[in-house]
Short mmCIF file of N, CA and C in Angstrom, two decimals:
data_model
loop_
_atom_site.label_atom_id
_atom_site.label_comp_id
_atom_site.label_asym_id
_atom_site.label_seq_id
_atom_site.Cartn_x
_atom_site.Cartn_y
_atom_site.Cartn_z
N UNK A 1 80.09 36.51 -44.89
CA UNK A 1 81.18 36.46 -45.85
C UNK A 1 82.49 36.47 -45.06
N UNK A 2 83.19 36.07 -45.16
CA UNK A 2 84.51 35.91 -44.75
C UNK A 2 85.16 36.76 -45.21
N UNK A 3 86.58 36.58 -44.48
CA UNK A 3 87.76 37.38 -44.77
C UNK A 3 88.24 37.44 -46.00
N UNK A 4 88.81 35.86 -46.32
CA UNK A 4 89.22 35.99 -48.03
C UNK A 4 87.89 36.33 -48.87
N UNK A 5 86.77 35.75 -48.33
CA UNK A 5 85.97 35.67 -49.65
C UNK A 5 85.81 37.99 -49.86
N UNK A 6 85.92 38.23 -49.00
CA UNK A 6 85.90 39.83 -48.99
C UNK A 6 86.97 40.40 -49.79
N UNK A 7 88.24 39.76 -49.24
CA UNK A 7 89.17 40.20 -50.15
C UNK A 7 89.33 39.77 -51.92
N UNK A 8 88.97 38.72 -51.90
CA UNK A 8 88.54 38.23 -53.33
C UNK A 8 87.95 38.98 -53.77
N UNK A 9 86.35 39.33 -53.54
CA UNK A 9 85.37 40.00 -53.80
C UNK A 9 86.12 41.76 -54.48
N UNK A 10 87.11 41.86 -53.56
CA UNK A 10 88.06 43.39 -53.52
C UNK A 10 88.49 43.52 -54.55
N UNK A 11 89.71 42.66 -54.81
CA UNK A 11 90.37 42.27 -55.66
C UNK A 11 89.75 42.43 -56.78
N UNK A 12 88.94 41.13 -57.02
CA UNK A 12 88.22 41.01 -58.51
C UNK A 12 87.37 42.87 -58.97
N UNK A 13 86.72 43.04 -57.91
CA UNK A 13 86.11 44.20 -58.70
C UNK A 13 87.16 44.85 -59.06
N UNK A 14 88.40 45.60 -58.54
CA UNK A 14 89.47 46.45 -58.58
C UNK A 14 90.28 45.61 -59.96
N UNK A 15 90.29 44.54 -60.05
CA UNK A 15 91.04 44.09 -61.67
C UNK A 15 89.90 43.85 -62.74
N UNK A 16 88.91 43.96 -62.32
CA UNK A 16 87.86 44.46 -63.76
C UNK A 16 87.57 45.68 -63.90
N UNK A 17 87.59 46.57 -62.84
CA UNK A 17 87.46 47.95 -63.29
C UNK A 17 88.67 48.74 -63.74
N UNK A 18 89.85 48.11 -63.35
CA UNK A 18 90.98 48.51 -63.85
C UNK A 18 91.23 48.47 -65.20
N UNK A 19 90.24 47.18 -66.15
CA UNK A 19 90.66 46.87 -67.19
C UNK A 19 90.02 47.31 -68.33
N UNK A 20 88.96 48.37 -67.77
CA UNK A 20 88.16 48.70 -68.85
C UNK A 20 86.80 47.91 -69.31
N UNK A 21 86.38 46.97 -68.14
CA UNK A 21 85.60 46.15 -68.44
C UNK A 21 84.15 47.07 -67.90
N UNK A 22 84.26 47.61 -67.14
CA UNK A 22 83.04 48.29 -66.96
C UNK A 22 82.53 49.07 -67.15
N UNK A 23 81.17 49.37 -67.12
CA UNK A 23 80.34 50.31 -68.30
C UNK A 23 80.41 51.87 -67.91
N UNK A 24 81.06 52.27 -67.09
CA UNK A 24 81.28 53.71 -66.99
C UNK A 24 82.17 54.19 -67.81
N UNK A 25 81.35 54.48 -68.79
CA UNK A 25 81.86 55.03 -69.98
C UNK A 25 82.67 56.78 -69.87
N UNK A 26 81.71 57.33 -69.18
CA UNK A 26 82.14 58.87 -69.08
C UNK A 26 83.09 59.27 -67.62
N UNK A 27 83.99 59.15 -68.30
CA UNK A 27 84.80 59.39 -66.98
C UNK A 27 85.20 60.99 -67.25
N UNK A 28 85.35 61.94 -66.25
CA UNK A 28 85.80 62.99 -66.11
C UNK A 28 86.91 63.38 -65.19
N UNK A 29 88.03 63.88 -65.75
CA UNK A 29 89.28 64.11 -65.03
C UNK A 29 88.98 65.54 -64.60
N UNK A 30 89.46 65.57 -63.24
CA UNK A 30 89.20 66.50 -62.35
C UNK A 30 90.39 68.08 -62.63
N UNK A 31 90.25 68.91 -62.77
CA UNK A 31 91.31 69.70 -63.46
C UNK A 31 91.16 70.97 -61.91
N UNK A 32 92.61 71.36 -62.16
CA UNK A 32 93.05 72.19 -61.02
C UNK A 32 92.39 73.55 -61.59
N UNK A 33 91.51 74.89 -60.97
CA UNK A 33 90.98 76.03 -61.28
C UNK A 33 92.33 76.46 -61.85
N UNK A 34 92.50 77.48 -63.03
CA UNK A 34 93.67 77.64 -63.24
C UNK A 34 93.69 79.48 -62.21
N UNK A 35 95.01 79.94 -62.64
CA UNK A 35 95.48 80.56 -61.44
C UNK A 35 96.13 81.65 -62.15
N UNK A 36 94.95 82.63 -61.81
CA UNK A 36 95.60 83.69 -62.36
C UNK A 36 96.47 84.57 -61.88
N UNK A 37 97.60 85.03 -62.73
CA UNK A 37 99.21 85.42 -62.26
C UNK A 37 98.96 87.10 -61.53
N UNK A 38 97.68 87.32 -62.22
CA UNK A 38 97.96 88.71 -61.45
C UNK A 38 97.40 88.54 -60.14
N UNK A 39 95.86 88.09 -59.83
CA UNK A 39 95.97 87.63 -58.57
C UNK A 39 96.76 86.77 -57.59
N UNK A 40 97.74 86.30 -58.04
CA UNK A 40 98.51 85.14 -57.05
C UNK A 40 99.69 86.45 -56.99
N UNK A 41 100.09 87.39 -57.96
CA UNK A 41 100.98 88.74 -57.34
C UNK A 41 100.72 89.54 -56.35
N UNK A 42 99.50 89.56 -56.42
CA UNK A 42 98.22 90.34 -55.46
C UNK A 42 98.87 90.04 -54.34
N UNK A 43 98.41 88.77 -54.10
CA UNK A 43 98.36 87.77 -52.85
C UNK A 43 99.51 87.66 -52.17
N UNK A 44 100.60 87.32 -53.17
CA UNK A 44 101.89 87.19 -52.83
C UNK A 44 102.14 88.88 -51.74
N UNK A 45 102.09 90.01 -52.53
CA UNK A 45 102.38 91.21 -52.22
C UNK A 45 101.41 91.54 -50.69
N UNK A 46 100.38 91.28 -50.27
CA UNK A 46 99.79 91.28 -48.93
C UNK A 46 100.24 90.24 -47.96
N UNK A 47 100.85 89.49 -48.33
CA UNK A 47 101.04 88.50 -47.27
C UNK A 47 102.60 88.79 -47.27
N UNK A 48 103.13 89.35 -48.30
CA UNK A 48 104.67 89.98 -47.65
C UNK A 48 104.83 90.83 -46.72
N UNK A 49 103.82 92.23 -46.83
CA UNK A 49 103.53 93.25 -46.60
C UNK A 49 102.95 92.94 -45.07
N UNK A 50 102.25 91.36 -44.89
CA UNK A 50 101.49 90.92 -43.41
C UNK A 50 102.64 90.58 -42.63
N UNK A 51 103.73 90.04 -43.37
CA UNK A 51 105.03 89.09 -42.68
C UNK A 51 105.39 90.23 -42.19
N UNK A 52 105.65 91.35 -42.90
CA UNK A 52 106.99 92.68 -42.62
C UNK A 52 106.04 93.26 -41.55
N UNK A 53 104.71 93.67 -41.26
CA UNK A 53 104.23 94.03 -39.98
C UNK A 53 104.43 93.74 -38.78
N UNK A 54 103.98 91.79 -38.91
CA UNK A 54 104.57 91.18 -37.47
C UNK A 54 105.74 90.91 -37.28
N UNK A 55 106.71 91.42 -38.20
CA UNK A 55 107.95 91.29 -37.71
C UNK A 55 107.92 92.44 -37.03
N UNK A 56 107.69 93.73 -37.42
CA UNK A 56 107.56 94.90 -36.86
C UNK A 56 107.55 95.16 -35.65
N UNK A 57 106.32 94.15 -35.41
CA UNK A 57 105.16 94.62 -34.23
C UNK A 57 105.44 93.72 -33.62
N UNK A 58 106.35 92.29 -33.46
CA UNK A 58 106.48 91.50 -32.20
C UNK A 58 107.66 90.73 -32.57
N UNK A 59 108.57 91.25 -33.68
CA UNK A 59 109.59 89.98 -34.15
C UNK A 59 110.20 89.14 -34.78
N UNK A 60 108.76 88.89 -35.46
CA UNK A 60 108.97 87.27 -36.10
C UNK A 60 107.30 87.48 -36.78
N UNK A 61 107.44 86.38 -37.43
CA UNK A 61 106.23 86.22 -38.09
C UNK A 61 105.59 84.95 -38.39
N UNK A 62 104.47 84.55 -38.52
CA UNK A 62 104.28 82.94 -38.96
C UNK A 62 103.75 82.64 -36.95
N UNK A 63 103.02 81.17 -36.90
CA UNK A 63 102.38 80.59 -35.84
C UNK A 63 103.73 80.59 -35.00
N UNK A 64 103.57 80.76 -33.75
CA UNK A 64 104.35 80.82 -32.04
C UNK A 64 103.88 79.75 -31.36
N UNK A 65 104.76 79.30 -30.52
CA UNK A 65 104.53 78.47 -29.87
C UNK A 65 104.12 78.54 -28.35
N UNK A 66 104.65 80.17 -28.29
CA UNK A 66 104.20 80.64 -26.39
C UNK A 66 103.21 82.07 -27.16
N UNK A 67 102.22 82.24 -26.31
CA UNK A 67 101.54 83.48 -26.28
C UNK A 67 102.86 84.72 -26.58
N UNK A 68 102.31 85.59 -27.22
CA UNK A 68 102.68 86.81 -26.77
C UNK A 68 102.48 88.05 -26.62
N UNK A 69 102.94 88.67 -25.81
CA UNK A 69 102.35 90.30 -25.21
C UNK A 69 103.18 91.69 -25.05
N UNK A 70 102.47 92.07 -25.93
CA UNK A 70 103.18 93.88 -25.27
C UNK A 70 102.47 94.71 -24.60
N UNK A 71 102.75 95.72 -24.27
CA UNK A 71 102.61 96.69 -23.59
C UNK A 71 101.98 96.42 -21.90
N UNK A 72 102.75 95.56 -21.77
CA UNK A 72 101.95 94.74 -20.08
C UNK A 72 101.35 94.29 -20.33
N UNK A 73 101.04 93.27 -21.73
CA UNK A 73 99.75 92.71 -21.28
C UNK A 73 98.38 93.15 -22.38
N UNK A 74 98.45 93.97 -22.25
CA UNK A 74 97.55 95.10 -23.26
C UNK A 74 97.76 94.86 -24.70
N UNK A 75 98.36 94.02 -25.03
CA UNK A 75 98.76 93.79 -26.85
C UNK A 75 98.61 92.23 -26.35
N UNK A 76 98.35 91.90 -28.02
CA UNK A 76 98.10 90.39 -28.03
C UNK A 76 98.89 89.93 -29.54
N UNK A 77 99.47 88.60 -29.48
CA UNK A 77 100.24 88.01 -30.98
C UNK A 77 101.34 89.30 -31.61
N UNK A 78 101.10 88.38 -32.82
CA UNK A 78 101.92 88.89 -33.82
C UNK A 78 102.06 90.38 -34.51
N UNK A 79 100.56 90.61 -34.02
CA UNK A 79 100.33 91.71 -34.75
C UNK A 79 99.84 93.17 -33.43
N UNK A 80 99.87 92.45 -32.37
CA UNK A 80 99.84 93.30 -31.63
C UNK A 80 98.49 94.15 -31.18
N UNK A 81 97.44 93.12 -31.53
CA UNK A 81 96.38 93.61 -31.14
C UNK A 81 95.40 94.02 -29.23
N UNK A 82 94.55 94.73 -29.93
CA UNK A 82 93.99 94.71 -28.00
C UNK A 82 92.73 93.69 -28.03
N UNK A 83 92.72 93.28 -27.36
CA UNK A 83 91.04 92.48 -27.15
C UNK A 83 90.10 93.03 -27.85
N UNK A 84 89.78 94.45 -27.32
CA UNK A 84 88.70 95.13 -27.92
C UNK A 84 88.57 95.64 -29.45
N UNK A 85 90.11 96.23 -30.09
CA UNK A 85 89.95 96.18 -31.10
C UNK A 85 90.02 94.62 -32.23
N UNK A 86 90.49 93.53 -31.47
CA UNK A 86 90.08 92.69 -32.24
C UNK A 86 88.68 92.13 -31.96
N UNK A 87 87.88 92.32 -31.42
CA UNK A 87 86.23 92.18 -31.33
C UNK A 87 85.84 93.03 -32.02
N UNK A 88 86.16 94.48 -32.51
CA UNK A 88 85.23 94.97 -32.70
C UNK A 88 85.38 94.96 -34.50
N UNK A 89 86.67 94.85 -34.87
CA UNK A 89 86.42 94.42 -36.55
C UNK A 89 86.44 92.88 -36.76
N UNK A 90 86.47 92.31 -35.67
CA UNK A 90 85.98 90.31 -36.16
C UNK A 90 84.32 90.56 -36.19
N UNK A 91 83.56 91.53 -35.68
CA UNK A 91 82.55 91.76 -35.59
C UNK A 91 82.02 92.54 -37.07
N UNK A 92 82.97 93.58 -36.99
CA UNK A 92 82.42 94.17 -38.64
C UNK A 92 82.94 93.27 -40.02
N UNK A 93 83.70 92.96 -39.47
CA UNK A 93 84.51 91.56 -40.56
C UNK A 93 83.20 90.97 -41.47
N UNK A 94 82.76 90.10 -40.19
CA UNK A 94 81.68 88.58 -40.70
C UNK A 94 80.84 88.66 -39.67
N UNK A 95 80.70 89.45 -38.59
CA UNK A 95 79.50 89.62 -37.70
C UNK A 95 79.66 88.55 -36.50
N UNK A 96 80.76 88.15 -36.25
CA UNK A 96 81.23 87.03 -35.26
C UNK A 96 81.18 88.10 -33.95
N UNK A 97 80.68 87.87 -32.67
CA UNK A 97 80.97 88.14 -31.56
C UNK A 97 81.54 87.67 -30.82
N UNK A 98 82.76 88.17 -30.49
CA UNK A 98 83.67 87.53 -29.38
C UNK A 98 83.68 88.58 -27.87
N UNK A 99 84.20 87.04 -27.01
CA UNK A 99 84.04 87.84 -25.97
C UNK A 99 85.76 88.04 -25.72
N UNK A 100 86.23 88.57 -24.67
CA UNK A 100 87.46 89.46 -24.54
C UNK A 100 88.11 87.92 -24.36
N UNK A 101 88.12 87.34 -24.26
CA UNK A 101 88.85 86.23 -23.78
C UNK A 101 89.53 85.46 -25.24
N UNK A 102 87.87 85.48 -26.01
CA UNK A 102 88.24 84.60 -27.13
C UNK A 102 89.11 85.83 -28.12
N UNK A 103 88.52 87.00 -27.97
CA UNK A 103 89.63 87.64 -28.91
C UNK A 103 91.11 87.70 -28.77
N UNK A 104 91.23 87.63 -27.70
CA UNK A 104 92.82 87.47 -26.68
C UNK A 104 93.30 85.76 -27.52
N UNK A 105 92.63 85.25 -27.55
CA UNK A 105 93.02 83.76 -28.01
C UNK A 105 93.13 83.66 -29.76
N UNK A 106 92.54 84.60 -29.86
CA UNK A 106 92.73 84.65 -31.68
C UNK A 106 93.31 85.42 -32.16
N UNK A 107 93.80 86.25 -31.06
CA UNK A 107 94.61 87.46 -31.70
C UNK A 107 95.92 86.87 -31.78
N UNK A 108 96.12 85.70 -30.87
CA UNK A 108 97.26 84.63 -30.54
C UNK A 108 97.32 83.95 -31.49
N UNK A 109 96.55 83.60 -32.25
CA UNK A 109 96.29 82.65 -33.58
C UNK A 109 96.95 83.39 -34.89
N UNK A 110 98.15 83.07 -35.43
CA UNK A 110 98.54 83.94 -36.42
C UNK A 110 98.00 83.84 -37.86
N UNK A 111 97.14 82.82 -38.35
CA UNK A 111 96.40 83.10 -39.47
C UNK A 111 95.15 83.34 -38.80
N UNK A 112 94.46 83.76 -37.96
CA UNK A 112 93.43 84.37 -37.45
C UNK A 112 93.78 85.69 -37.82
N UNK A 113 94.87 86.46 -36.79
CA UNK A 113 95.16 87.38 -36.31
C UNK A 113 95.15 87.94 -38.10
N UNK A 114 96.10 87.56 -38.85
CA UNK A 114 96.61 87.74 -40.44
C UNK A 114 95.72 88.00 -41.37
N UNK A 115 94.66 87.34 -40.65
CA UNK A 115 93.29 88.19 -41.98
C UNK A 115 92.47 88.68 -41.25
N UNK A 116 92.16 89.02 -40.37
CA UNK A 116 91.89 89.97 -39.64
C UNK A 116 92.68 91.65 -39.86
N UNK A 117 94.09 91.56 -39.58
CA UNK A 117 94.80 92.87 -40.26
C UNK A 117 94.68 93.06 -41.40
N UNK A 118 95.17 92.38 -42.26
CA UNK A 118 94.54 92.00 -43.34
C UNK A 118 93.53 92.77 -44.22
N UNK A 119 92.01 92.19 -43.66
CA UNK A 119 91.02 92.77 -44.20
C UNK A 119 91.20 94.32 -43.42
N UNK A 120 91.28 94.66 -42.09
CA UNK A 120 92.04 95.81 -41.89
C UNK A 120 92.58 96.91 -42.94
N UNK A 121 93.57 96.38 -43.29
CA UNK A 121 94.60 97.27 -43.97
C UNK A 121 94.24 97.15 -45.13
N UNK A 122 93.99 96.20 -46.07
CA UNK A 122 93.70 96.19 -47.30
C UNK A 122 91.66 96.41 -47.54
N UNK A 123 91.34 96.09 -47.12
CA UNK A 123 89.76 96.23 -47.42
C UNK A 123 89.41 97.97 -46.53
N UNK A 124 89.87 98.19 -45.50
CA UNK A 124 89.22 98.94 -44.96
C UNK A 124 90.35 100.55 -44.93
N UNK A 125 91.55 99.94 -45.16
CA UNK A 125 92.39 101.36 -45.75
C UNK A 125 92.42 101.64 -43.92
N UNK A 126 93.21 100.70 -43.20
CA UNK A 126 92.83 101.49 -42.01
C UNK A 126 94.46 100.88 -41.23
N UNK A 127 95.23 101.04 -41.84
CA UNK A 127 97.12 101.00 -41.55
C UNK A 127 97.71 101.94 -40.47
N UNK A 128 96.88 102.38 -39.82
CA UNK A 128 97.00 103.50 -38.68
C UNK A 128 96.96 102.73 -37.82
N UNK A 129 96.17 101.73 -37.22
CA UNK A 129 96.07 101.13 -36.14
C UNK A 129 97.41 100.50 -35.93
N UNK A 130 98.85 100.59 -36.43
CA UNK A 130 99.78 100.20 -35.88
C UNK A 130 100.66 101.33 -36.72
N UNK A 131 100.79 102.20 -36.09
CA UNK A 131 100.98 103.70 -36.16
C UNK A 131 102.69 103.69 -36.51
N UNK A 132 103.47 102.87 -35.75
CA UNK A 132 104.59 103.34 -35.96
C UNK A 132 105.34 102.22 -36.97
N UNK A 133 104.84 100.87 -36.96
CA UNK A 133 105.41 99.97 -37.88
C UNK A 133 104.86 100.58 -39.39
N UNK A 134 103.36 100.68 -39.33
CA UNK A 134 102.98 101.71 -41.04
C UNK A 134 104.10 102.34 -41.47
N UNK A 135 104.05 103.43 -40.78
CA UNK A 135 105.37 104.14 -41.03
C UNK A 135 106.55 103.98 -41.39
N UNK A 136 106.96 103.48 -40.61
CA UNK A 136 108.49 102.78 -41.00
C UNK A 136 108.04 101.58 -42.51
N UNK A 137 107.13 100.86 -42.23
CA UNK A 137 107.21 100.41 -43.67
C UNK A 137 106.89 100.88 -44.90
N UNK A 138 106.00 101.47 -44.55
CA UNK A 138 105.48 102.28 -45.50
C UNK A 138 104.60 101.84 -46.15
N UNK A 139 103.09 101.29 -45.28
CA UNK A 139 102.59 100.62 -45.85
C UNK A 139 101.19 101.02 -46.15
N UNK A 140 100.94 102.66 -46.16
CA UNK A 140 100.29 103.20 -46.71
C UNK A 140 100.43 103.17 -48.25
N UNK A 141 101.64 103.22 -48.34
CA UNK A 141 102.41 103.69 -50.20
C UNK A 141 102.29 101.71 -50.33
N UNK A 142 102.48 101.27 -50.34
CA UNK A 142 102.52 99.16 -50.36
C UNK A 142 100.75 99.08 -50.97
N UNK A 143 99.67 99.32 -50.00
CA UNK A 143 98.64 99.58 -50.30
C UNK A 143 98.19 100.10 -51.46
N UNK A 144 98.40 101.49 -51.62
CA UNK A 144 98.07 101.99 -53.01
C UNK A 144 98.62 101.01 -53.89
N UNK A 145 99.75 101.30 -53.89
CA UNK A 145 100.92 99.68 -54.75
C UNK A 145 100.24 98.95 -55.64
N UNK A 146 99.08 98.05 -54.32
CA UNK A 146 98.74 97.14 -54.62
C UNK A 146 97.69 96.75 -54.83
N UNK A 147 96.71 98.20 -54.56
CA UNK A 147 95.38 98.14 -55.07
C UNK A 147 95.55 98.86 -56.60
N UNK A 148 96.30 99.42 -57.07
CA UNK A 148 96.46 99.61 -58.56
C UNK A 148 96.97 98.87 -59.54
N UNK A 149 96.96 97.14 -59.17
CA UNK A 149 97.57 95.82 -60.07
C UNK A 149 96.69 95.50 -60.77
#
């Protein structure tokens, strides 16, 4: 078959099916899940509460473009994690094993790193592991907050 005769071939099906000529009668329009307002408040309110941490804890918030590190080295990203403690709840998380290298590389990853604290702070009630930004935000009291919506 050739070029035009392909494009012909294109064409014609695409202006008979356009016109209602063909027998697919049951068409179904695809509809968006609708979206419920108290969960999308939810959502909204943890991922504010995630922004105001890594600003806390390194600055800024949202994906970087250079690594970054505190305490010599010993902290990793946004959120300021260690190797080991990010292995050891990516592990209780979903049962993923990382080795020190790859956690160092995902702790660098800021929607890695973000639900990782995340499930942290909100699933596991455990806002201590960054001892002095909690505090100052107050994101023990944010928590309750926002598990009573």
């Amino acid at each position: 078959m050739t070029l035009r005769a392909t494009t012909c071939s294109v064409l014609l099906a695409a202006a008979f099916g356009g016109c209602g000529c063909t027998t697919n009668k049951h068409q179904v329009a695809a509809t968006a899940p609708a979206v419920d307002p108290r969960q999308q408040d939810i959502d909204e309110r943890k991922e504010q509460v995630m922004q105001q941490l890594a600003t806390c804890e390194s600055g800024s918030w949202g994906p970087q473009s250079q690594p970054i590190y505190g305490g010599r080295g010993a902290y990793h990203g946004r959120f300021q994690f260690t190797a080991r403690t990010y292995m050891t709840y990516q592990q209780r998380h979903d049962g993923t094993v990382l080795t020190a290298r790859e956690a160092i590389d995902a702790a660098q990853d800021y929607d890695k790193a973000m639900k990782l604290a995340s499930y942290m702070i909100f699933e596991l009630g455990e806002s201590w592991h960054w001892p002095l930004c909690s505090r100052k935000l107050g994101i023990p009291a944010k928590v309750q907050e926002i598990n009573s919506l």
